[in-house]
Structure formats: structure tokens, C-alpha cells
Coordinates of C-alpha atoms in Angstrom, one line a residue:
X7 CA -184.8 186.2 -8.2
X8 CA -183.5 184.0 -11.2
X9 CA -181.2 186.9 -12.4
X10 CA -179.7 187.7 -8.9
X11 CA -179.3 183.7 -9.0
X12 CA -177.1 184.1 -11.8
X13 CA -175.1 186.8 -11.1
X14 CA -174.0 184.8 -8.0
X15 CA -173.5 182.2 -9.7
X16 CA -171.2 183.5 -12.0
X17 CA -169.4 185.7 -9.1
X18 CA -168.8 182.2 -7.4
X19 CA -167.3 181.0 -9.8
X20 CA -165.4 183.8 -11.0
X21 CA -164.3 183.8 -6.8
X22 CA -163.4 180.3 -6.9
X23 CA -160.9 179.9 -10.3
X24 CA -159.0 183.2 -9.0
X25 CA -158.8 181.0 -5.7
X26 CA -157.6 178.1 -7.4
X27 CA -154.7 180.4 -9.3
X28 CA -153.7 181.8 -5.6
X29 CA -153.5 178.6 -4.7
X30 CA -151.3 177.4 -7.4
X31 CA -148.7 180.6 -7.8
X32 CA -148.3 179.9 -3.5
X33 CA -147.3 176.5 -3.5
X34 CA -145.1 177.5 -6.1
X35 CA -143.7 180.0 -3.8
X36 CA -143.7 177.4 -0.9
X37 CA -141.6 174.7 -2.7
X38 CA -138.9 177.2 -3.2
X39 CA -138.2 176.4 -6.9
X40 CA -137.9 180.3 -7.2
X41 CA -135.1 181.0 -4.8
X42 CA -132.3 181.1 -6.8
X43 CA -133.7 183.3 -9.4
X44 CA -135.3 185.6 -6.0
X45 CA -131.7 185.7 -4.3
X46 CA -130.0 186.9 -7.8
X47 CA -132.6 189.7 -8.0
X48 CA -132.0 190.7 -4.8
X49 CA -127.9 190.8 -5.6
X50 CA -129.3 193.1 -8.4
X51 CA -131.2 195.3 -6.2
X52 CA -127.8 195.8 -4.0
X53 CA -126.3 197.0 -7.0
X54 CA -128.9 199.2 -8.2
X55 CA -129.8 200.7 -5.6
X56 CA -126.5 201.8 -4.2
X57 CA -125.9 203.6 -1.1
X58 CA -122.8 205.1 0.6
X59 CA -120.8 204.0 4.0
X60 CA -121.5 206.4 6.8
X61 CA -117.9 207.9 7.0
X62 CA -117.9 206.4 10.7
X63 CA -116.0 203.1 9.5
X64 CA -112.3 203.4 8.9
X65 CA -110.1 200.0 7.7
X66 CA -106.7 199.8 8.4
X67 CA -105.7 196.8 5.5
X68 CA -103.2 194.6 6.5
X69 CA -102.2 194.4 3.2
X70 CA -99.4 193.3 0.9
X71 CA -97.8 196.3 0.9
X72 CA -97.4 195.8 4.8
X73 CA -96.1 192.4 4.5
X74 CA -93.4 193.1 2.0
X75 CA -92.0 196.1 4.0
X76 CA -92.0 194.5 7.6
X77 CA -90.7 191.5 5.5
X78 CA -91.4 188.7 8.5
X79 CA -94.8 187.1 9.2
X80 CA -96.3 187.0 12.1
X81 CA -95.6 190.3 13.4
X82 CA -94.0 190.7 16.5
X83 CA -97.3 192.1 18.5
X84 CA -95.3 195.0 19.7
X85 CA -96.2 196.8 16.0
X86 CA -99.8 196.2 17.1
X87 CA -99.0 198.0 20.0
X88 CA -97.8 200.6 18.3
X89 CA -100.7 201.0 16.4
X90 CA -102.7 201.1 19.0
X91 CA -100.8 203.9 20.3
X92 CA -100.7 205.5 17.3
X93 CA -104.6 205.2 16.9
X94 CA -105.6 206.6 20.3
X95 CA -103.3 209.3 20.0
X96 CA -105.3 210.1 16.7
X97 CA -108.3 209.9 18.5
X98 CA -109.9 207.2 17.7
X99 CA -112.9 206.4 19.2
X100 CA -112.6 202.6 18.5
X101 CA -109.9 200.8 17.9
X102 CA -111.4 197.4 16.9
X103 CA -109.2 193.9 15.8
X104 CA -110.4 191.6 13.5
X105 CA -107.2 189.4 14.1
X106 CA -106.6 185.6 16.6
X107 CA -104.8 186.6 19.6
X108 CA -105.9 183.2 21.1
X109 CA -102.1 181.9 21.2
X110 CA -99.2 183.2 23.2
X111 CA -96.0 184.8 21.6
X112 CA -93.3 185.8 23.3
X113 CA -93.5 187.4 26.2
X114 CA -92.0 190.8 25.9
X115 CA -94.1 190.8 22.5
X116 CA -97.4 190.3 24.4
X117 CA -96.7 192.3 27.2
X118 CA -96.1 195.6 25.3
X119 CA -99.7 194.8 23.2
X120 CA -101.2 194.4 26.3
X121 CA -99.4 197.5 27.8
X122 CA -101.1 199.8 24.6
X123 CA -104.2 198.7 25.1
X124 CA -104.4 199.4 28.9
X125 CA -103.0 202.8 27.8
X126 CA -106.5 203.0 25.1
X127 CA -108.6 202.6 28.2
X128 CA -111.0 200.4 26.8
X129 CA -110.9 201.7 23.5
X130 CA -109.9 198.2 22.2
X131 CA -112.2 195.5 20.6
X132 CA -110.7 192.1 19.8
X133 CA -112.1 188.7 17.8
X134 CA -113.0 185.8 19.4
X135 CA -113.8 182.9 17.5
X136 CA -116.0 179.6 17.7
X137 CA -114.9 176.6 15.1
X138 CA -115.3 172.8 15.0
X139 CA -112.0 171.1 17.5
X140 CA -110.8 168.8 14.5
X141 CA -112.1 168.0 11.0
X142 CA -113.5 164.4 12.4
X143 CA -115.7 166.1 15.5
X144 CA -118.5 168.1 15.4
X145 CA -117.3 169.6 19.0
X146 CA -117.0 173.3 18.2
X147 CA -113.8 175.0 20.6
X148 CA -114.1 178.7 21.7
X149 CA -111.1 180.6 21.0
X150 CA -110.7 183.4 23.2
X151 CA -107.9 186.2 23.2
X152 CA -105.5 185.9 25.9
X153 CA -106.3 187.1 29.5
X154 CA -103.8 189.4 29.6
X155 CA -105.7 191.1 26.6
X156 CA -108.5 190.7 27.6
X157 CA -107.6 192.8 31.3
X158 CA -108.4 196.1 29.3
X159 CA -110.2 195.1 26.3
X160 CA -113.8 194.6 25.0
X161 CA -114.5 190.6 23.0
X162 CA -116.9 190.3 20.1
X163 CA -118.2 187.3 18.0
X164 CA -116.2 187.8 14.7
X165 CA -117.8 184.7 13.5
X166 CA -119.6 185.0 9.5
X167 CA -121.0 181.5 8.8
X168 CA -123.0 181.4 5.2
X169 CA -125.6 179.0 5.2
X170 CA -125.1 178.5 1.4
X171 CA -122.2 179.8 1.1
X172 CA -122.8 183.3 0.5
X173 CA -122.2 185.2 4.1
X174 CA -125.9 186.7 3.8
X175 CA -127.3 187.2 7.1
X176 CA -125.5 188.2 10.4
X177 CA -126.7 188.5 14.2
X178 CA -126.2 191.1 16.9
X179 CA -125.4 188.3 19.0
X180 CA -125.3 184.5 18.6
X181 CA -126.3 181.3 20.7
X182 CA -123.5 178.7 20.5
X183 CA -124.2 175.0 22.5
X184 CA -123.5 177.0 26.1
X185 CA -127.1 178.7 25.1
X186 CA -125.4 181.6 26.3
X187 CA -125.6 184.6 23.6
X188 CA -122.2 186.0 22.1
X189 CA -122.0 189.7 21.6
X190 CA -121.1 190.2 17.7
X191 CA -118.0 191.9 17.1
X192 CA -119.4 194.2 14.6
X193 CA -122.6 195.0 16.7
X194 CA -120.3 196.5 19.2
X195 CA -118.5 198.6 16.7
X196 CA -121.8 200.0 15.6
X197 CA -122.9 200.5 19.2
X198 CA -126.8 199.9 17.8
X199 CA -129.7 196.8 17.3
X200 CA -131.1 194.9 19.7
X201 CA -129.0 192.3 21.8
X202 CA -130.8 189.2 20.0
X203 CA -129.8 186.7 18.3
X204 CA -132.3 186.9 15.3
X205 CA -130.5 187.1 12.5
X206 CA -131.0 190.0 9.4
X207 CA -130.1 190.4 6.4
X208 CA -126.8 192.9 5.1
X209 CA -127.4 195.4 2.9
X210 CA -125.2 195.1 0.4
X211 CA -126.2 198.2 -1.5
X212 CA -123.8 200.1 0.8
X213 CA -121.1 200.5 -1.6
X214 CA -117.6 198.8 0.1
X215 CA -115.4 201.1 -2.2
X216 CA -116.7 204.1 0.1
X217 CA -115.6 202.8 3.4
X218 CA -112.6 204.6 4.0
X219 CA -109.2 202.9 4.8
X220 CA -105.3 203.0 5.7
X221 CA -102.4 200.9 5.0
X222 CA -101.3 199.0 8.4
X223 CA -97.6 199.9 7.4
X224 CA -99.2 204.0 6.7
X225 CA -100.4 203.7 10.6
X226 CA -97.2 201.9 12.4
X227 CA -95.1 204.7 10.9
X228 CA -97.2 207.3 10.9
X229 CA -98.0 208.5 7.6
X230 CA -101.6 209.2 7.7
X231 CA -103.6 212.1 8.3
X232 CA -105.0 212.3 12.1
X233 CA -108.2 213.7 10.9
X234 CA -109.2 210.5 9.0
X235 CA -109.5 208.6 12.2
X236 CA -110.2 211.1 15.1
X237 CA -114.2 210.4 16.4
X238 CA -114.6 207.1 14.2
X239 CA -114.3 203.2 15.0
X240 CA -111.3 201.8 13.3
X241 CA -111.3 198.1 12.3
X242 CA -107.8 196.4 11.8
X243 CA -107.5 193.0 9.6
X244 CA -106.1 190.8 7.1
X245 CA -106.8 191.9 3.0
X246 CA -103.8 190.5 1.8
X247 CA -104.4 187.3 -0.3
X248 CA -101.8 185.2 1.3
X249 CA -103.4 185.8 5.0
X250 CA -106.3 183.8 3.7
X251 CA -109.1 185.7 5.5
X252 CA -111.4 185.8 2.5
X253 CA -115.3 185.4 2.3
X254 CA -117.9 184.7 -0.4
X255 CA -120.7 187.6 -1.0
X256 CA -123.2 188.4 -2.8
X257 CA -122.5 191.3 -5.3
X258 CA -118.7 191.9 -4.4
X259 CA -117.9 187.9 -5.2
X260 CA -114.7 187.0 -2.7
X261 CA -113.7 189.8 -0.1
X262 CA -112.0 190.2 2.9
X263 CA -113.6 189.1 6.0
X264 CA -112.7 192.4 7.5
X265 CA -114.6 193.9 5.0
X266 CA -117.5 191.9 5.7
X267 CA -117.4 192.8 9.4
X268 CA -116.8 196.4 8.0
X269 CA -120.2 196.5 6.1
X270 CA -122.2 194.6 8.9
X271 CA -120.9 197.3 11.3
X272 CA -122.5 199.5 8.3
X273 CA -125.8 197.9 8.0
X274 CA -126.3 198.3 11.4
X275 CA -125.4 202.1 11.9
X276 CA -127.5 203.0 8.9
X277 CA -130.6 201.1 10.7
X278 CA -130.4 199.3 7.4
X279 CA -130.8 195.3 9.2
X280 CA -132.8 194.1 6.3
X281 CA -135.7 191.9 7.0
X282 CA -136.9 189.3 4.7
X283 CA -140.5 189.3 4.3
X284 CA -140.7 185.6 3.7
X285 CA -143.6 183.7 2.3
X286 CA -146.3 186.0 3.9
X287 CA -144.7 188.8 1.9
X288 CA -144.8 186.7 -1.1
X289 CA -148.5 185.8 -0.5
X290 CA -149.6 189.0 0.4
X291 CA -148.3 190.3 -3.1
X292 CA -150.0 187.4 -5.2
X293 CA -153.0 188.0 -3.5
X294 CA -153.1 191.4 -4.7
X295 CA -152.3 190.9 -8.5
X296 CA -154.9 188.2 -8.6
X297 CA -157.3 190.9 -7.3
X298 CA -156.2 193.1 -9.6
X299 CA -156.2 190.8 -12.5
X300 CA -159.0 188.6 -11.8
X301 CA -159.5 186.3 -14.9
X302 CA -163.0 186.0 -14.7
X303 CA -163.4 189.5 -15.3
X304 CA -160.2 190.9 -17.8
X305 CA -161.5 190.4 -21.4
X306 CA -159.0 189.3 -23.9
X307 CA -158.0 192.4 -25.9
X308 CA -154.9 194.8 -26.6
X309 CA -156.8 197.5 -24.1
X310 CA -158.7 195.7 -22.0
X311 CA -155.5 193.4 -21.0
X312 CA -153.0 195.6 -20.9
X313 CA -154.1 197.8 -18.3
X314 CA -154.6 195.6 -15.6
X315 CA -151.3 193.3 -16.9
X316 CA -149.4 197.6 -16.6
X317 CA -151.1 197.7 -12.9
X318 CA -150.3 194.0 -11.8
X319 CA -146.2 194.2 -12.5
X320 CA -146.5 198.3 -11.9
X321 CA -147.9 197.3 -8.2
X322 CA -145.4 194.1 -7.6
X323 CA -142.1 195.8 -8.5
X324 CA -143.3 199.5 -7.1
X325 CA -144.1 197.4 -3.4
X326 CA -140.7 195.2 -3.8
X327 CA -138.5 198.4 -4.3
X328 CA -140.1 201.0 -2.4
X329 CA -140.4 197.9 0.7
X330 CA -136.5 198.0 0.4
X331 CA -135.2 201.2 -0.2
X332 CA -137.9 202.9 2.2
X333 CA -138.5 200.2 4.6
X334 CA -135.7 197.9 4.3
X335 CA -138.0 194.7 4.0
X336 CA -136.9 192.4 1.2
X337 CA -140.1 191.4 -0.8
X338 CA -139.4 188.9 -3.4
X339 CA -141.3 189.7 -6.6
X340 CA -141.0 186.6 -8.7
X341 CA -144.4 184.9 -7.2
X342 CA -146.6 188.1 -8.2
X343 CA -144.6 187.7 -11.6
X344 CA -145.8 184.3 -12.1
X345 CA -148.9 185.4 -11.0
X346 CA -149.5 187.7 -13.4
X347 CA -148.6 185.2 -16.1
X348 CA -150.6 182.5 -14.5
X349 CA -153.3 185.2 -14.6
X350 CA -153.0 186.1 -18.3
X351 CA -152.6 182.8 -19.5
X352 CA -156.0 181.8 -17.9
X353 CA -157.7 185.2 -19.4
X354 CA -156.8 183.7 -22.8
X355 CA -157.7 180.4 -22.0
X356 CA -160.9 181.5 -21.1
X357 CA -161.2 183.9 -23.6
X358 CA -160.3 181.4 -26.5
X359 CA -163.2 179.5 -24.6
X360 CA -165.7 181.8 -25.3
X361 CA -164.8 182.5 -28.8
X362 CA -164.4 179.0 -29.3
X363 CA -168.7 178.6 -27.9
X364 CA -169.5 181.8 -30.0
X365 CA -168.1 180.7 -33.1
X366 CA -170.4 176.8 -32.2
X367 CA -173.2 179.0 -31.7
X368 CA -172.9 181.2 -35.1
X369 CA -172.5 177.9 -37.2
X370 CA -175.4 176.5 -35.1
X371 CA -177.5 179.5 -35.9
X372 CA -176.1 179.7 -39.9
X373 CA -177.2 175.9 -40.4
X374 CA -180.8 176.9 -39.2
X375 CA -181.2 179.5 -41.2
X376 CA -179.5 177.2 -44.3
X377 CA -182.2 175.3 -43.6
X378 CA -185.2 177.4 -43.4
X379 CA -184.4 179.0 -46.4
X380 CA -183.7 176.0 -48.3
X381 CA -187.8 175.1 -47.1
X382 CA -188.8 178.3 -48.2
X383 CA -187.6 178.3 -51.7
X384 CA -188.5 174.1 -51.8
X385 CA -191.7 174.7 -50.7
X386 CA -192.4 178.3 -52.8
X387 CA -194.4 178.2 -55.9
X388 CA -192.8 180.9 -58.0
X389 CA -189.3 179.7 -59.3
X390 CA -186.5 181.2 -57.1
X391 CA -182.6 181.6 -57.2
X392 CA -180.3 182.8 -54.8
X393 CA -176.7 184.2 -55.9
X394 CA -173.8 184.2 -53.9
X395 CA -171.5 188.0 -54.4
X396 CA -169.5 186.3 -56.8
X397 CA -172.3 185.7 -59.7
X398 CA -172.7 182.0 -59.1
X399 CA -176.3 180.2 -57.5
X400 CA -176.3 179.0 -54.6
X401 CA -179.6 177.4 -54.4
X402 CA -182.7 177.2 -56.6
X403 CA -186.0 175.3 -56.5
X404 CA -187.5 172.6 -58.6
X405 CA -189.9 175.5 -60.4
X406 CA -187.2 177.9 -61.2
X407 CA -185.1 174.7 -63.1
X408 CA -188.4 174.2 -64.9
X409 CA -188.5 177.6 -66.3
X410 CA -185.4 177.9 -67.3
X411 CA -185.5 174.5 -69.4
X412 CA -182.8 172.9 -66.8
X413 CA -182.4 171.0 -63.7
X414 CA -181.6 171.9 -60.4
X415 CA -178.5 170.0 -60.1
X416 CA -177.1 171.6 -63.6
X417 CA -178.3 175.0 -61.8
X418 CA -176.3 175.2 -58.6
X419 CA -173.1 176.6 -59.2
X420 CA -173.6 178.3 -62.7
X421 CA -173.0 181.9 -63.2
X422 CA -176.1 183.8 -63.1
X423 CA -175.4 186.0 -66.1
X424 CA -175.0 183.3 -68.7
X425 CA -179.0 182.5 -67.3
X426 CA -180.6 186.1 -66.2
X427 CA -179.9 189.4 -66.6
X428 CA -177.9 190.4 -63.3
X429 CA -178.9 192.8 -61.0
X430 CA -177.0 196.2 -62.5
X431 CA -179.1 195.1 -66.2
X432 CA -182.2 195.1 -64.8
X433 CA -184.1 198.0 -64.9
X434 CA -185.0 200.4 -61.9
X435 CA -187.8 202.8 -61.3
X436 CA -187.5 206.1 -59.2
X437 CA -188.2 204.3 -56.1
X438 CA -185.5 203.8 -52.9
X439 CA -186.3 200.9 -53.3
X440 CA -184.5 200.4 -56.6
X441 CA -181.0 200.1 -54.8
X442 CA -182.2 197.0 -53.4
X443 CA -185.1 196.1 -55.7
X444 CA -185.7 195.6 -59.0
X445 CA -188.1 193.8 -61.6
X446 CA -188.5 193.4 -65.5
X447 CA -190.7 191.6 -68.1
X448 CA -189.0 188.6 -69.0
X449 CA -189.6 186.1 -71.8
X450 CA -188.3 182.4 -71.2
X451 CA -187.8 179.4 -73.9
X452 CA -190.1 177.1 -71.5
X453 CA -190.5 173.4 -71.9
X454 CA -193.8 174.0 -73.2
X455 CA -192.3 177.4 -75.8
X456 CA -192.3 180.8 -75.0
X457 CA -193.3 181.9 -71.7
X458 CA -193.4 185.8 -70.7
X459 CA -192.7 186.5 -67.0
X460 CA -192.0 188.9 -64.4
X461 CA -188.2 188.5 -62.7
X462 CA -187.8 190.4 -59.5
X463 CA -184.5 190.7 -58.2
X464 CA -183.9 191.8 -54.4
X465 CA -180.0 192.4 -53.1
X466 CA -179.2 191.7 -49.7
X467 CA -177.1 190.7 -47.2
X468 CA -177.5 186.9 -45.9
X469 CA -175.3 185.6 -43.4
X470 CA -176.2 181.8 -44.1
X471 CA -174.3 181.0 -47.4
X472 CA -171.4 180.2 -45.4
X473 CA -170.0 183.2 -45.2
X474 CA -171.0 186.1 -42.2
X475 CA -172.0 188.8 -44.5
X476 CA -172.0 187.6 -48.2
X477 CA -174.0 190.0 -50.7
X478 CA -176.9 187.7 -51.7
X479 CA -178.9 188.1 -54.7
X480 CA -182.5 186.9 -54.8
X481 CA -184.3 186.0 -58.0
X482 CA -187.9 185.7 -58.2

């Protein structure tokens, strides 16, 4: 009963430091001191684990190139028009704006834009936009294309607002103060995800440079190749530096928002919405390498720790990668890495413990056994010596000083040869015991004159003299 006492005893508390590190390594994930190292090794999981576009996406840049050969800015919205026409005559399947047409131009302008896309038949998507009315009121304004657009034309959301200042998360839809949901303006592109306004994360791993695209200036005079747009969903907008329609990312640094849109659209065609596991995620993983490497029960050692330290970063990067190239659920590994360092550190803590007791018990043990020896050879009646390995004496009794004309004082610490024959002079009989034992007739210059004696001399190993293991030498 007492030994099964024990052994729970020393599971409980085994159970309870291994709680105590869970404890620790969570609210070390809960204070969010790790987030900025977590978000830049998920920016290097986007660019490791790379994936194409789907081919469905084309761009049409409104580039540079574009402004220098139509020379004025704004265009007149008859070349969007023509576009248009030029687009749904290709065959596109979308033809998709990410451009304000929340102002009036001129009339003729805006009648033959609205005339092409009542000729696309509904193939047209166009931005709407929600910002703040002025810089000194919070009152956000909705800026909605004009009507006459809007006769034949789909509206989406084109909104991307970073909530620190990376654009990392969209919606399919989103919930301004009306409480009424907005329908994203990439969502409809990709025709796919719920119609919710939970938000996910974009994969950024879908490489940006595969995403095919035209010149705007290729398209209005039609120098393009019809194939590269018939069946897909075409997204028009600004890339030119001077149209100022740029956004911060993580991975590609500053890009066009089109772009962005572009590779939302992306995310969600590829069923690639990424999910962020969170702080259960995190919890669930440092709940497994403290299983796994329980500090109560690894031993401190090259072998012993290695294989469960192998298993503990093996198991948190092997869940974090395979969770988001499989699953597309971002597991942040940095808690189950400070885990397994928390982990460690207390296996050597404890381990340094426990060598630190052993070594207390082995000097406890050597003094007691100092100290009995030292009675035995007090208290003995023959005169005794014992030799360290090196030759010198390490302790003698009062008889053996008489003997040997000396005191014990003068004895301790004197070589035994200039004293005693040493053990390798002294004869040995045919015995087995001679390689441990051996004796001699032995005359001495006594206090008293001559005195003839037997020596016996015994080799062995005492592990009292200070040393573990010294090679004794006992003289009788």
C-alpha cells in the first residue's frame, strides 16, 4: 500500500509541474507578446509554400503605358465602353470594374458606358465604396455607381480595410452601420463562400505573378488575343503609380488594390479562405508537447532528451504545415516552441536537482565511511597505514607511529617508500590472493631496539579518501 502511495505521489506531482508549464507557455500565448514574430512566420509560410492562380482571373492594368498613350486623365468613359464591348465580344464571362463611377461626367460620355454595359447583359460588375464623409467625422458616406449604371449592372463591396495595416483578412460580405450586409465585390467575381460577413484570412501563397493580365490600352484597341479572356472573369483597375490605388500586404509589400481584389477572388475560388485557429489551436498544440515532453519523466541526457525534444518540434511544425497546406487552418507554432523550451529548461533544472542531492548524498555517505575507518584503525591494536594511489599515507594509528619510531602527525602525508617496502617489493606466494594481498617478515628500529614483525599489505579500492575510486593501500 505504501509503494502504490508513492508512485501516486510522485505521478501527482509529476501531473501538477507539467500543469503549471501549460499554464505558463498559455498565458504567454494569451497576452499576445508572440504575434508579431507568429504573423512574420505565417508571411514565410505564404512564400514557401507557393501556389498558382487558377487561370480563371484575368487583369486588365490600367497602367502607365495606358496613361501616356491616351495622354488625358480621366478618360472619357466612352473608352470604358469600348472595353466593355471589346470584352463581351471576346467572351468574357465577367467583366468586373474596380474603378469610382460614383460622379457624373458628361453626358454623352456616360451614356455610351451605360449603353455597353446594357449590351453585356449583366456581365458587368462595378465598385462601390464606403469611407468616412470628412477627415473631422466619423460619419462613413456610401458611394454608389450612378443609376444609370447601375440599370444593367451587378455592385460589390470593393472595400479592403487592414486592421494593422497589412490588408489580411477580407469578407464575403460586410455589415456597415445600416446592419445591412454588403455583397463583396470579389466574392461575386468568384461566384463561391458563404454570404456572411465572417471574415478569413487570404492566402497569400497564391503567387500574384501567375494571375494573368492585359494592358487597358492592348484591350481598347484590340491587340490581345481573344482566347485569353473568353470563359474567365476579367477585373479592370488602376496599377499605375500615379492613380494612387495602392495597398499594403503581407509578402508582396505595396500592390495594387486591384490586385488585392484579384487574389481574394483567388482565395476564394481555390476554397483556400484561410481560417485562423486562434488560441484554442495554440493550446491544443502546447498541450501536446507537454505530453510529449513531460519533465517529470525525460532524464537529462544526449539520448534520452533528444528524442522527445526531435518529437516535440517534429509534431508542432508537421501539424502547423500540414493544418495549412492540407486544411487551410493557420496554426501558429511559436507557443509549442516555447513550450518545448520551457519544457527542456525544466528537465535540466530538475535534472541538475537530482545531481545536485546525489552528489549531497555521496559526500554524506564518504564522510561516514571517513569516519568509521578512522575508528577502526584508532581503536585497532596492530599498527596500521593506509596509502593513497599516489604513495603518500593517508591515515595511521597511534601503534603504527610507535613502531616506526615516529608520530602520527610526522606520518600523514609521507611517502610510504621512504618508511615500508611498497606493495610491488613485497613478496607474493602462488595464491590469487597475491594480486591483492601480500605479507613479509619485517624487522623495525623500535623505541625499545630491534623489533621483527609481520607487514601485510592489502590493495584495494576505497571510495572515502576523497576521491570516488582511489587505489588504497592498506598496511598491517
Amino acid at each position: 500500500m505504501g509503494r502504490v502511495a508513492r508512485k501516486f505521489t510522485v505521478w501527482l506531482r509529476g501531473s501538477l509541474f507539467a500543469f503549471l508549464v501549460f499554464l505558463a507557455v498559455s498565458a504567454v500565448a494569451l497576452s499576445g507578446v508572440l504575434n508579431p514574430l507568429s504573423l512574420a512566420l505565417r508571411d514565410f509560410w505564404f512564400g514557401v509554400f507557393k501556389r498558382p492562380a487558377s487561370g480563371e482571373i484575368v487583369l486588365v492594368h490600367m497602367d502607365s503605358r495606358s496613361i501616356q498613350e491616351l495622354r488625358n486623365w480621366p478618360w472619357p468613359r466612352s473608352h470604358y465602353g469600348d472595353v466593355v464591348d471589346k470584352l463581351n465580344d471576346a467572351g468574357a464571362d465577367l467583366i468586373a470594374f474596380d474603378v469610382d463611377f460614383s460622379s457624373p461626367s458628361q453626358p454623352d460620355q456616360d451614356k455610351a458606358f451605360a449603353g455597353a454595359i446594357e449590351r453585356a447583359a449583366g456581365k458587368v460588375l462595378l465598385a462601390s465604396l464606403v469611407q468616412p464623409l470628412s477627415a473631422d467625422r466619423n460619419e462613413l458616406t456610401m458611394s454608389m455607381p450612378l443609376d444609370i449604371f447601375l440599370e444593367n449592372a451587378l455592385w460589390g463591396d470593393v472595400n479592403i480595410m487592414p486592421p494593422s495595416g497589412l490588408a489580411r483578412v477580407a469578407s464575403v460580405a460586410r455589415v456597415y452601420v445600416t446592419d445591412e450586409p454588403r455583397p463583396g465585390f470579389a466574392a461575386i467575381i468568384a461566384q463561391n463562400g458563404p454570404m456572411s460577413a465572417s471574415e478569413f484570412v487570404i492566402d497569400y501563397s497564391i503567387d500574384r505573378t501567375t494571375i494573368p493580365f492585359l494592358s487597358f490600352i492592348d484591350v481598347l484597341r484590340g491587340r490581345f488575343d481573344p482566347a485569353t479572356v473568353r470563359g474567365k472573369r476579367v477585373i479592370i483597375g488602376a496599377t499605375a503609380i500615379e492613380l494612387g490605388d495602392r495597398v499594403s500586404v503581407p509578402k508582396w509589400g505595396v500592390i495594387p488594390g486591384v490586385e488585392v481584389n484579384a487574389l481574394i477572388a483567388e482565395s476564394l475560388l481555390q476554397n483556400r479562405m484561410l481560417t485562423d485557429a486562434g488560441l484554442p489551436g495554440q493550446v491544443a498544440l502546447i498541450l501536446l508537447v507537454v505530453l510529449l515532453l513531460n519533465p517529470t519523466r525525460v532524464s537529462w541526457g544526449v539520448r534520452t532528451i533528444m528524442v522527445p525534444l526531435s518529437a516535440g518540434v517534429g509534431v508542432s511544425l508537421t501539424t502547423t504545415i500540414v493544418a495549412f497546406v492540407h486544411g487551410g487552418v493557420l496554426v501558429d507554432p511559436l507557443p509549442a516552441g516555447v513550450a518545448v523550451v520551457a519544457c527542456v529548461f525544466c528537465t535540466g533544472l530538475l535534472e541538475l536537482a537530482s545531481r545536485s542531492n546525489a552528489v549531497m548524498r555521496e559526500r554524506t555517505t564518504s564522510s561516514m565511511r571517513q569516519a568509521m575507518i578512522t575508528r577502526i584503525v584508532e581503536d585497532s591494536a596492530d599498527g596500521i597505514l593506509v596509502v593513497r594511489d599516489n604513495g603518500r599515507i593517508e591515515l595511521c594509528n597511534e601503534q603504527a607511529a610507535r613502531l616506526l619510531n615516529v608520530t602520527q602527525k610526522t606520518l600523514t602525508g609521507r611517502p610510504i617508500r621512504n618508511l615500508l617496502p611498497v606493495f610491488e617489493d613485497v613478496g607474493s606466494d602462488a595464491s590469487g590472493t597475491a594480486l591483492s594481498n601480500r605479507s613479509c617478515d619485517l624487522r623495525l628500529d623500535g623505541p625499545e631496539g630491534d623489533v621483527l614483525g609481520e607487514l601485510f599489505v592489502r590493495r584495494t579500492q576505497v571510495g572515502c579518501l576523497g576521491k570516488k575510486d582511489d587505489l588504497g593501500t592498506r598496511y598491517l
